[in-house]
CSV table of C-alpha atoms and ligand atoms in Angstrom, one decimal:
chain,number,residue,atom,x,y,z
O,1,MET,CA,0.0,0.0,0.0
O,2,LYS,CA,1.3,3.4,-0.9
O,3,LYS,CA,2.2,5.7,2.0
O,4,PHE,CA,1.5,9.4,1.9
O,5,LEU,CA,2.5,12.4,4.0
O,6,ILE,CA,-0.1,14.1,6.2
O,7,SER,CA,0.0,17.8,5.5
O,8,LYS,CA,-0.4,19.7,8.7
O,9,THR,CA,-2.6,22.8,8.9
O,10,ARG,CA,-4.5,24.7,11.6
O,11,ARG,CA,-7.5,22.4,11.0
O,12,LEU,CA,-5.4,19.3,11.8
O,13,ARG,CA,-4.5,20.4,15.2
O,14,SER,CA,-1.1,19.8,16.9
O,15,THR,CA,-0.9,19.4,20.7
O,16,PRO,CA,1.4,21.1,23.2
O,17,PHE,CA,3.5,18.0,23.1
O,18,THR,CA,3.9,17.5,19.4
O,19,SER,CA,7.4,18.9,19.5
O,20,ARG,CA,8.3,16.3,22.2
O,21,LEU,CA,6.8,13.4,20.3
O,22,GLU,CA,8.9,14.4,17.3
O,23,LYS,CA,12.0,14.7,19.4
O,24,TYR,CA,11.4,11.2,20.7
O,25,GLY,CA,10.9,9.9,17.1
O,26,VAL,CA,7.2,9.4,16.6
O,27,GLY,CA,6.8,6.9,13.7
O,28,GLY,CA,3.2,7.5,12.7
O,29,TYR,CA,0.1,9.5,13.4
O,30,THR,CA,-3.6,9.1,13.0
O,31,VAL,CA,-6.2,11.8,13.3
O,32,TYR,CA,-8.7,11.8,16.2
O,33,ASN,CA,-11.0,14.7,17.1
O,34,HIS,CA,-9.3,16.7,14.3
O,35,MET,CA,-6.0,16.4,16.1
O,36,LEU,CA,-2.8,14.4,15.8
O,37,LEU,CA,-2.6,11.1,17.7
O,38,PRO,CA,0.6,9.1,17.5
O,39,THR,CA,0.1,5.4,16.6
O,40,PHE,CA,3.6,4.1,17.3
O,41,PHE,CA,7.2,5.2,17.9
O,42,LYS,CA,9.4,2.2,16.9
O,43,SER,CA,6.8,-0.5,16.4
O,44,VAL,CA,3.4,-1.4,17.8
O,45,GLU,CA,4.6,-4.8,18.8
O,46,GLU,CA,7.7,-3.6,20.7
O,47,GLU,CA,5.6,-1.0,22.5
O,48,TYR,CA,3.0,-3.6,23.4
O,49,GLU,CA,5.6,-5.7,25.3
O,50,HIS,CA,7.1,-2.6,26.9
O,51,LEU,CA,3.6,-1.3,28.0
O,52,LYS,CA,2.8,-4.6,29.6
O,53,ASN,CA,6.1,-4.7,31.6
O,54,HIS,CA,7.2,-1.1,32.2
O,55,VAL,CA,5.7,2.3,32.0
O,56,GLN,CA,4.9,4.8,29.1
O,57,LEU,CA,4.1,8.4,28.8
O,58,TRP,CA,1.3,9.1,26.3
O,59,ASP,CA,0.1,12.4,24.8
O,60,VAL,CA,-3.7,11.8,24.6
O,61,THR,CA,-4.6,15.4,24.2
O,62,VAL,CA,-7.0,14.2,21.4
O,63,GLN,CA,-9.3,13.1,24.2
O,64,ARG,CA,-10.8,16.6,24.0
O,65,GLN,CA,-12.6,17.9,27.0
O,66,ILE,CA,-16.0,19.4,26.5
O,67,GLU,CA,-17.0,21.4,29.6
O,68,VAL,CA,-20.7,21.7,30.6
O,69,SER,CA,-21.5,24.1,33.4
O,70,GLY,CA,-24.5,25.8,34.8
O,71,ASN,CA,-27.8,25.1,36.5
O,72,ASP,CA,-29.0,22.7,33.8
O,73,SER,CA,-25.7,20.9,33.4
O,74,TYR,CA,-26.9,17.6,34.8
O,75,LYS,CA,-30.1,17.6,32.7
O,76,LEU,CA,-28.0,18.1,29.5
O,77,ILE,CA,-25.5,15.4,30.4
O,78,GLN,CA,-28.2,13.0,31.3
O,79,LEU,CA,-30.2,13.6,28.1
O,80,MET,CA,-27.1,12.5,26.1
O,81,THR,CA,-26.5,9.2,27.9
O,82,CYS,CA,-28.3,6.0,28.8
O,83,ARG,CA,-26.2,5.5,31.9
O,84,ASP,CA,-27.9,6.7,35.1
O,85,LEU,CA,-25.8,9.6,36.3
O,86,SER,CA,-28.4,10.9,38.9
O,87,LYS,CA,-26.3,9.7,41.7
O,88,ALA,CA,-22.9,10.6,40.2
O,89,LYS,CA,-20.4,11.8,42.7
O,90,ILE,CA,-18.0,14.7,42.5
O,91,ASN,CA,-14.3,13.5,41.9
O,92,LYS,CA,-15.4,10.4,40.1
O,93,CYS,CA,-15.1,9.3,36.4
O,94,TYR,CA,-17.9,7.6,34.5
O,95,TYR,CA,-17.6,5.7,31.2
O,96,VAL,CA,-20.8,6.4,29.5
O,97,PRO,CA,-22.4,5.6,26.1
O,98,PHE,CA,-23.8,8.7,24.4
O,99,VAL,CA,-26.9,7.8,22.3
O,100,ASP,CA,-29.1,9.7,19.9
O,101,LYS,CA,-32.9,9.6,19.6
O,102,GLU,CA,-32.7,6.4,17.5
O,103,GLY,CA,-30.7,4.8,20.3
O,104,ASN,CA,-27.5,4.7,18.3
O,105,MET,CA,-24.0,5.4,19.6
O,106,VAL,CA,-22.8,9.0,19.3
O,107,ASN,CA,-19.7,8.7,21.4
O,108,ASP,CA,-18.4,6.7,24.4
O,109,PRO,CA,-16.7,9.4,26.6
O,110,LEU,CA,-15.3,9.4,30.1
O,111,ILE,CA,-17.2,11.9,32.2
O,112,LEU,CA,-15.7,13.7,35.1
O,113,LYS,CA,-18.0,15.3,37.7
O,114,ILE,CA,-16.0,18.4,38.8
O,115,ASP,CA,-18.7,19.9,41.1
O,116,LYS,CA,-22.5,20.1,41.5
O,117,THR,CA,-23.0,22.1,38.3
O,118,LYS,CA,-19.8,21.4,36.3
O,119,TRP,CA,-18.8,18.3,34.3
O,120,ARG,CA,-16.1,17.6,31.8
O,121,ILE,CA,-16.7,15.1,29.0
O,122,CYS,CA,-13.5,13.5,27.7
O,123,ILE,CA,-14.7,12.6,24.3
O,124,ALA,CA,-13.8,9.8,21.9
O,125,ASP,CA,-13.6,10.6,18.2
O,126,SER,CA,-16.8,12.4,17.2
O,127,ASP,CA,-18.1,16.0,17.4
O,128,VAL,CA,-19.9,15.9,20.8
O,129,LEU,CA,-19.6,19.7,21.1
O,130,PHE,CA,-22.3,20.2,18.4
O,131,PHE,CA,-24.5,17.4,19.7
O,132,ALA,CA,-24.4,19.0,23.2
O,133,LYS,CA,-24.9,22.6,21.9
O,134,GLY,CA,-27.8,21.5,19.7
O,135,ILE,CA,-29.6,19.9,22.6
O,136,ALA,CA,-28.8,22.8,25.0
O,137,GLY,CA,-30.0,25.3,22.5
O,138,SER,CA,-33.2,23.6,21.6
O,139,PHE,CA,-34.2,23.1,25.3
O,140,ASN,CA,-33.1,26.6,26.2
O,141,PHE,CA,-30.9,25.1,29.0
O,142,ASP,CA,-29.1,27.4,31.4
O,143,VAL,CA,-25.6,25.9,30.5
O,144,LYS,CA,-22.3,26.9,29.1
O,145,VAL,CA,-20.8,24.4,26.7
O,146,PHE,CA,-17.4,24.7,25.1
O,147,GLU,CA,-14.3,22.8,24.2
O,148,THR,CA,-11.6,23.5,26.8
O,149,ASN,CA,-7.9,23.9,26.0
O,150,ILE,CA,-6.9,21.2,28.4
O,151,ALA,CA,-4.2,18.8,27.2
O,152,THR,CA,-3.9,15.3,28.6
O,153,LEU,CA,-0.9,13.1,29.4
O,154,ALA,CA,-1.4,9.5,30.4
O,155,ILE,CA,1.1,7.4,32.4
O,156,GLN,CA,0.3,3.8,31.7
O,157,GLY,CA,1.8,0.5,32.6
O,158,PRO,CA,2.6,-1.6,35.8
O,159,LYS,CA,5.3,0.9,36.9
O,160,SER,CA,3.1,4.0,36.5
O,161,GLU,CA,2.4,4.4,40.2
O,162,GLU,CA,6.2,4.4,41.0
O,163,VAL,CA,6.8,7.2,38.4
O,164,MET,CA,3.8,9.2,39.7
O,165,LYS,CA,5.0,8.9,43.3
O,166,LYS,CA,8.4,10.4,42.3
O,167,VAL,CA,6.8,13.4,40.7
O,168,PHE,CA,3.6,14.0,42.7
O,169,GLY,CA,4.5,12.4,46.0
O,170,GLU,CA,3.3,9.4,48.1
O,171,ASN,CA,-0.3,10.7,48.2
O,172,ILE,CA,-0.9,9.5,44.7
O,173,LYS,CA,-1.1,6.0,46.1
O,174,ASN,CA,-4.5,6.8,47.7
O,175,LEU,CA,-6.2,7.6,44.4
O,176,LYS,CA,-8.6,4.8,43.5
O,177,PHE,CA,-9.6,3.5,40.0
O,178,PHE,CA,-11.9,5.9,38.2
O,179,ASN,CA,-11.5,8.6,40.9
O,180,PHE,CA,-9.7,12.0,40.4
O,181,ASP,CA,-8.1,14.4,42.7
O,182,TYR,CA,-5.7,17.4,42.6
O,183,PHE,CA,-2.0,17.0,43.1
O,184,GLU,CA,0.8,19.6,43.0
O,185,PHE,CA,4.1,19.8,41.0
O,186,ARG,CA,6.3,22.9,41.2
O,187,GLY,CA,3.5,25.1,42.5
O,188,VAL,CA,1.0,24.1,39.9
O,189,LYS,CA,-2.1,22.1,40.8
O,190,TYR,CA,-3.0,19.3,38.4
O,191,MET,CA,-6.2,17.3,38.2
O,192,ILE,CA,-5.3,13.6,37.9
O,193,SER,CA,-7.5,10.6,37.4
O,194,LYS,CA,-6.7,7.0,37.8
O,195,SER,CA,-7.8,5.9,34.4
O,196,GLY,CA,-6.5,5.5,30.8
O,197,PHE,CA,-6.9,3.6,27.6
O,198,SER,CA,-5.0,0.5,28.6
O,199,LYS,CA,-5.6,-2.4,30.9
O,200,GLN,CA,-2.2,-2.1,32.5
O,201,GLY,CA,-3.1,0.5,35.1
O,202,GLY,CA,-2.2,4.1,35.2
O,203,TYR,CA,-3.1,7.8,35.5
O,204,GLU,CA,-4.3,10.7,33.3
O,205,ILE,CA,-3.0,14.2,34.0
O,206,TYR,CA,-5.1,17.1,32.8
O,207,ILE,CA,-3.0,20.1,31.9
O,208,GLU,CA,-4.3,23.7,31.6
O,209,ASP,CA,-1.1,25.6,31.1
O,210,THR,CA,1.2,24.6,28.2
O,211,GLU,CA,4.4,25.9,29.6
O,212,SER,CA,4.2,24.1,32.9
O,213,GLY,CA,2.9,21.0,31.0
O,214,LEU,CA,6.1,20.8,29.0
O,215,ILE,CA,8.2,21.0,32.2
O,216,LEU,CA,6.0,18.3,33.7
O,217,TYR,CA,6.5,16.1,30.5
O,218,ASP,CA,10.3,16.4,30.8
O,219,GLU,CA,10.2,15.7,34.6
O,220,LEU,CA,8.1,12.5,34.0
O,221,MET,CA,10.6,11.3,31.4
O,222,ASN,CA,13.6,12.1,33.7
O,223,LYS,CA,12.2,10.6,36.9
O,224,GLY,CA,11.0,7.6,34.9
O,225,LYS,CA,14.4,6.9,33.4
O,226,GLU,CA,15.3,4.3,36.1
O,227,LEU,CA,12.0,2.6,35.6
O,228,ASN,CA,12.6,2.4,31.8
O,229,ILE,CA,9.9,4.9,30.9
O,230,LYS,CA,9.4,5.4,27.2
O,231,PRO,CA,7.1,7.6,25.1
O,232,GLY,CA,4.1,5.6,23.8
O,233,CYS,CA,0.5,5.9,22.7
O,234,PRO,CA,-2.7,3.9,22.9
O,235,ASN,CA,-1.6,0.5,21.7
O,236,ALA,CA,-3.7,-1.3,19.1
O,237,ILE,CA,-2.8,-4.8,20.2
O,238,GLU,CA,-3.2,-4.2,23.9
O,239,ARG,CA,-6.5,-2.4,23.7
O,240,ILE,CA,-8.0,-5.0,21.3
O,241,GLU,CA,-7.0,-7.8,23.7
O,242,GLY,CA,-8.3,-5.8,26.6
O,243,ALA,CA,-11.6,-5.0,24.8
O,244,LEU,CA,-11.3,-1.3,25.1
O,245,LEU,CA,-13.5,-0.2,22.3
O,246,SER,CA,-12.6,2.5,19.8
O,247,TYR,CA,-15.5,4.7,18.5
O,248,GLY,CA,-15.3,5.0,14.7
O,249,ASN,CA,-13.4,1.7,14.5
O,250,ASP,CA,-15.3,-0.9,16.5
O,251,MET,CA,-18.7,0.9,16.6
O,252,ASP,CA,-20.3,4.0,15.3
O,253,ASN,CA,-23.6,5.7,14.7
O,254,ASN,CA,-25.0,2.6,13.0
O,255,ASP,CA,-24.7,0.6,16.2
O,256,ASN,CA,-26.5,0.7,19.5
O,257,PRO,CA,-25.1,0.2,23.0
O,258,PHE,CA,-26.6,-3.3,23.4
O,259,GLU,CA,-24.7,-4.4,20.3
O,260,CYS,CA,-21.6,-2.9,21.8
O,261,GLY,CA,-21.9,-4.9,25.0
O,262,PHE,CA,-22.7,-1.9,27.1
O,263,ASP,CA,-25.7,-3.5,28.8
O,264,LYS,CA,-24.5,-2.6,32.3
O,265,TYR,CA,-24.5,1.1,31.4
O,266,ILE,CA,-28.0,1.1,30.0
O,267,CYS,CA,-30.8,2.3,32.4
O,268,LEU,CA,-34.3,1.7,31.0
O,269,ASP,CA,-36.5,1.7,34.1
O,270,ASN,CA,-36.2,4.4,36.7
O,271,GLY,CA,-36.9,8.2,36.5
O,272,ILE,CA,-34.0,9.4,34.4
O,273,ASN,CA,-34.7,11.0,31.0
O,274,TYR,CA,-32.5,10.7,27.9
O,275,LEU,CA,-33.0,11.1,24.2
O,276,GLY,CA,-32.7,7.5,23.2
O,277,LYS,CA,-34.7,5.9,26.0
O,278,LYS,CA,-37.8,4.9,24.0
O,279,ALA,CA,-35.6,3.5,21.2
O,280,LEU,CA,-33.5,1.5,23.6
O,281,GLN,CA,-36.6,0.1,25.3
O,282,ASP,CA,-37.9,-1.0,21.9
O,283,ILE,CA,-34.6,-2.6,21.0
O,284,LYS,CA,-34.5,-4.4,24.4
O,285,LYS,CA,-37.9,-5.9,23.6
O,286,LYS,CA,-37.1,-6.9,20.1
O,287,GLY,CA,-33.6,-8.1,20.8
O,288,ILE,CA,-30.4,-7.3,18.8
O,289,GLU,CA,-29.3,-8.7,15.5
O,290,LYS,CA,-25.5,-8.2,16.0
O,291,LYS,CA,-23.0,-8.0,18.7
O,292,ILE,CA,-19.3,-7.1,19.3
O,293,MET,CA,-17.1,-10.1,19.7
O,294,GLY,CA,-13.3,-10.9,19.7
O,295,VAL,CA,-11.6,-12.8,16.9
O,296,LYS,CA,-8.3,-14.6,16.4
O,297,ILE,CA,-7.1,-15.0,12.8
O,298,ASP,CA,-4.4,-17.4,11.5
O,299,SER,CA,-2.1,-14.7,10.0
O,300,ASN,CA,1.0,-12.9,11.1
O,301,GLU,CA,0.1,-9.6,9.5
O,302,ILE,CA,-2.8,-7.4,8.8
O,303,ASN,CA,-3.4,-3.8,7.8
O,304,LEU,CA,-7.1,-3.2,8.2
O,305,ILE,CA,-8.3,0.0,6.6
O,306,GLN,CA,-12.0,-0.8,6.2
O,307,GLU,CA,-14.5,-3.3,7.5
O,308,GLU,CA,-13.7,-6.8,6.2
O,309,LYS,CA,-16.4,-9.5,5.7
O,310,LEU,CA,-16.2,-12.7,7.8
O,311,LEU,CA,-17.5,-15.7,5.9
O,312,ASP,CA,-18.6,-19.2,6.9
O,313,GLN,CA,-17.9,-22.3,4.8
O,314,ASN,CA,-20.9,-21.6,2.6
O,315,ASN,CA,-19.7,-18.0,2.0
O,316,ASN,CA,-22.4,-16.5,4.2
O,317,VAL,CA,-21.4,-13.3,5.8
O,318,ILE,CA,-21.4,-13.8,9.5
O,319,GLY,CA,-20.1,-10.4,10.5
O,320,PHE,CA,-17.5,-7.7,9.9
O,321,LEU,CA,-14.0,-7.3,11.2
O,322,ARG,CA,-13.6,-3.8,12.5
O,323,SER,CA,-10.2,-3.6,14.2
O,324,ALA,CA,-7.2,-6.0,14.0
O,325,ALA,CA,-3.5,-6.2,14.9
O,326,PHE,CA,-0.9,-9.0,15.1
O,327,SER,CA,-0.5,-10.1,18.7
O,328,PRO,CA,2.9,-11.4,19.8
O,329,LYS,CA,1.1,-13.1,22.8
O,330,PHE,CA,-1.1,-15.3,20.6
O,331,ASN,CA,1.2,-15.4,17.6
O,332,LYS,CA,-1.9,-14.6,15.5
O,333,VAL,CA,-3.9,-11.6,14.5
O,334,VAL,CA,-6.4,-10.5,17.2
O,335,GLY,CA,-9.4,-8.4,16.3
O,336,ILE,CA,-12.8,-6.9,17.2
O,337,ALA,CA,-15.7,-7.7,15.0
O,338,MET,CA,-19.4,-7.0,14.8
O,339,ILE,CA,-21.0,-10.5,14.5
O,340,LYS,CA,-24.6,-11.4,13.5
O,341,SER,CA,-26.3,-12.7,16.6
O,342,LYS,CA,-26.9,-16.2,15.4
O,343,TYR,CA,-23.2,-16.7,14.9
O,344,CYS,CA,-22.1,-15.2,18.2
O,345,GLU,CA,-20.5,-18.3,19.6
O,346,ASP,CA,-17.0,-18.8,21.1
O,347,SER,CA,-14.7,-20.8,18.8
O,348,LEU,CA,-17.0,-20.6,15.7
O,349,LYS,CA,-14.8,-20.8,12.6
O,350,PHE,CA,-14.8,-18.3,9.7
O,351,GLN,CA,-12.7,-17.2,6.8
O,352,VAL,CA,-11.5,-13.7,6.0
O,353,ASN,CA,-9.7,-12.0,3.0
O,354,ILE,CA,-6.3,-10.6,4.0
O,355,ASN,CA,-4.1,-9.3,1.2
O,356,LYS,CA,-6.2,-11.2,-1.3
O,357,LYS,CA,-5.8,-14.5,0.4
O,358,LEU,CA,-8.5,-16.3,2.4
O,359,VAL,CA,-7.3,-17.1,5.9
O,360,SER,CA,-9.1,-18.9,8.7
O,361,GLY,CA,-10.1,-17.6,12.1
O,362,LYS,CA,-12.2,-18.1,15.1
O,363,ILE,CA,-14.6,-16.0,17.1
O,364,CYS,CA,-13.8,-15.6,20.8
O,365,ASN,CA,-15.1,-13.8,23.8
O,366,LEU,CA,-13.9,-10.3,24.9
O,367,PRO,CA,-11.5,-9.6,26.5
O,368,ILE,CA,-9.3,-11.9,24.5
O,369,LEU,CA,-7.5,-14.1,27.1
Z,401,THG,N1,-9.5,8.4,29.1
Z,401,THG,C1,-10.1,9.6,29.1
Z,401,THG,N2,-10.9,10.0,28.1
Z,401,THG,C2,-11.2,9.1,27.0
Z,401,THG,C3,-10.5,7.9,27.0
Z,401,THG,C4,-9.7,7.5,28.0
Z,401,THG,N3,-12.0,9.5,26.0
Z,401,THG,C5,-12.0,8.8,24.8
Z,401,THG,C6,-11.9,7.3,25.0
Z,401,THG,N4,-10.8,7.0,25.9
Z,401,THG,C7,-13.2,6.7,25.6
Z,401,THG,N5,-13.2,5.3,25.6
Z,401,THG,C8,-12.9,4.6,26.8
Z,401,THG,C9,-13.0,3.2,26.8
Z,401,THG,C10,-12.8,2.5,27.9
Z,401,THG,C11,-12.4,3.1,29.1
Z,401,THG,C12,-12.3,4.5,29.1
Z,401,THG,C13,-12.5,5.2,28.0
Z,401,THG,C14,-12.2,2.4,30.3
Z,401,THG,N6,-12.9,1.3,30.5
Z,401,THG,C15,-12.6,0.5,31.7
Z,401,THG,C16,-12.7,-1.0,31.3
Z,401,THG,O1,-13.4,-1.3,30.3
Z,401,THG,O2,-12.1,-1.8,31.9
Z,401,THG,C17,-13.5,0.7,32.9
Z,401,THG,C18,-15.0,0.9,32.6
Z,401,THG,C19,-15.8,1.1,33.9
Z,401,THG,O3,-15.4,0.7,34.9
Z,401,THG,O4,-16.8,1.8,33.8
Z,401,THG,O5,-11.4,2.8,31.1
Z,401,THG,O6,-9.0,6.5,28.1
Z,401,THG,N7,-9.9,10.5,30.1
C-alpha cells in the first residue's frame, strides 16, 4: 500500500506535546478529534511488550474535554447518555455511552464530575460539542458548553504508580480506580484521574497551562528513566485484547449500546430521562441482530483500513472485522468484530480475506485471554 505524508494545517491540530513526540521519534500519526494522535514510535509490537512490563508516557490530548457548566448541566449530560448519572459523585469518572434519539451510539466518553454544576466530557472521536450545543439550544438550557484547551498526558503500565510517586508524592497511592483528585508539582495544581486507555493500570493528568505542561512532561521522562519509561501511545494490540472499544473503528452511529456490549451502562426503568430511552426500550424488547465479539485469525500480519467481511464455509457473511492487529502473545492476528447474533459463539470458525488470500479464524469472547 502506498504511503502518503499528512499535510499539517491549523485544521489538523497539533498538541502542546507534538514537539516532544517528534524529538522522541514518533513513527506514525492518526487523526482523532481533528488532532494528531501518535500510533507508534518504533513499532506497535515492541511498544505492546514494553507497555505490559514497564511504563509509558502518552500524549492523549486528542481526548478533547467538553466542559458543561450551569444550573441545567446535569439535565443536559443525562439527556445524552443511557447511563444513570443521577447519583454521580464529585471527583469520580464515569464511562458512558452517548446515544441519539434512535438509540444509536454518538460517542463513548469518560465523564468527570467536577462539582455540582460542572462536568467535563473526555470525548472519543466524534463531534460531541455540536450534539451538546444542539440539545442545550433547543431546550433553552441554562448551561455553558465549550471545548476546553486542556491537554492530557497518560502514564500507563505496571510501573506507573512508581513514576507518579516520584513526581507528585506518596499521596498519589491513595487515588482509586476511576477517581480523580488534585496534586501539585512545582507550585502548579493538576487534576489527575486513575484511568486510561489500557488495561495495564495508570493515570491521566489534565493540563491547563502549556508551559508548565512541558516542564512536567520532561520531569516525568527524567524521573521515569530508572523505571525504563518510554514515550508511547494507545496500543492497538493491547486495547483490542483488553476489549477497550474505539469509537469510529469498532462501533459508530450505526450501532446501539446493546450491540456494543454496554448493557450494564443502560438504564431503562427508573426516573431518568434521555433522548434514546424509548428507542432502547424497543430494542431491548425486540432483541439485537448483531454484537461485538473478539476474533483470532491465523495470520502474522494485517493492515485493516476498512470493514472486512467474515464468511462461513458456505460463503455466508457472519459479521464484519472492524479492528485488528498482530499479537505477539497469541502469535496470530487478534481483532474486534461485529458478528450477526446467530453466529455469536465462542470458537466458531470463519474465513476472511487478507491481502487477497482467504485465511481462517475463530470467534472468541472479549476480553481476549
Ligand atoms: N481516558 C479519558 N478519556 C477518554 C478515553 C480515556 N476519552 C475517549 C476514550 N478514551 C473513551 N473510551 C474509553 C473506553 C474505555 C475506558 C475508558 C474510555 C475504560 N474502561 C474500563 C474498562 O473497560 O475496563 C472501565 C470501565 C468502567 O469501569 O466503567 O477505562 O481512556 N480520560
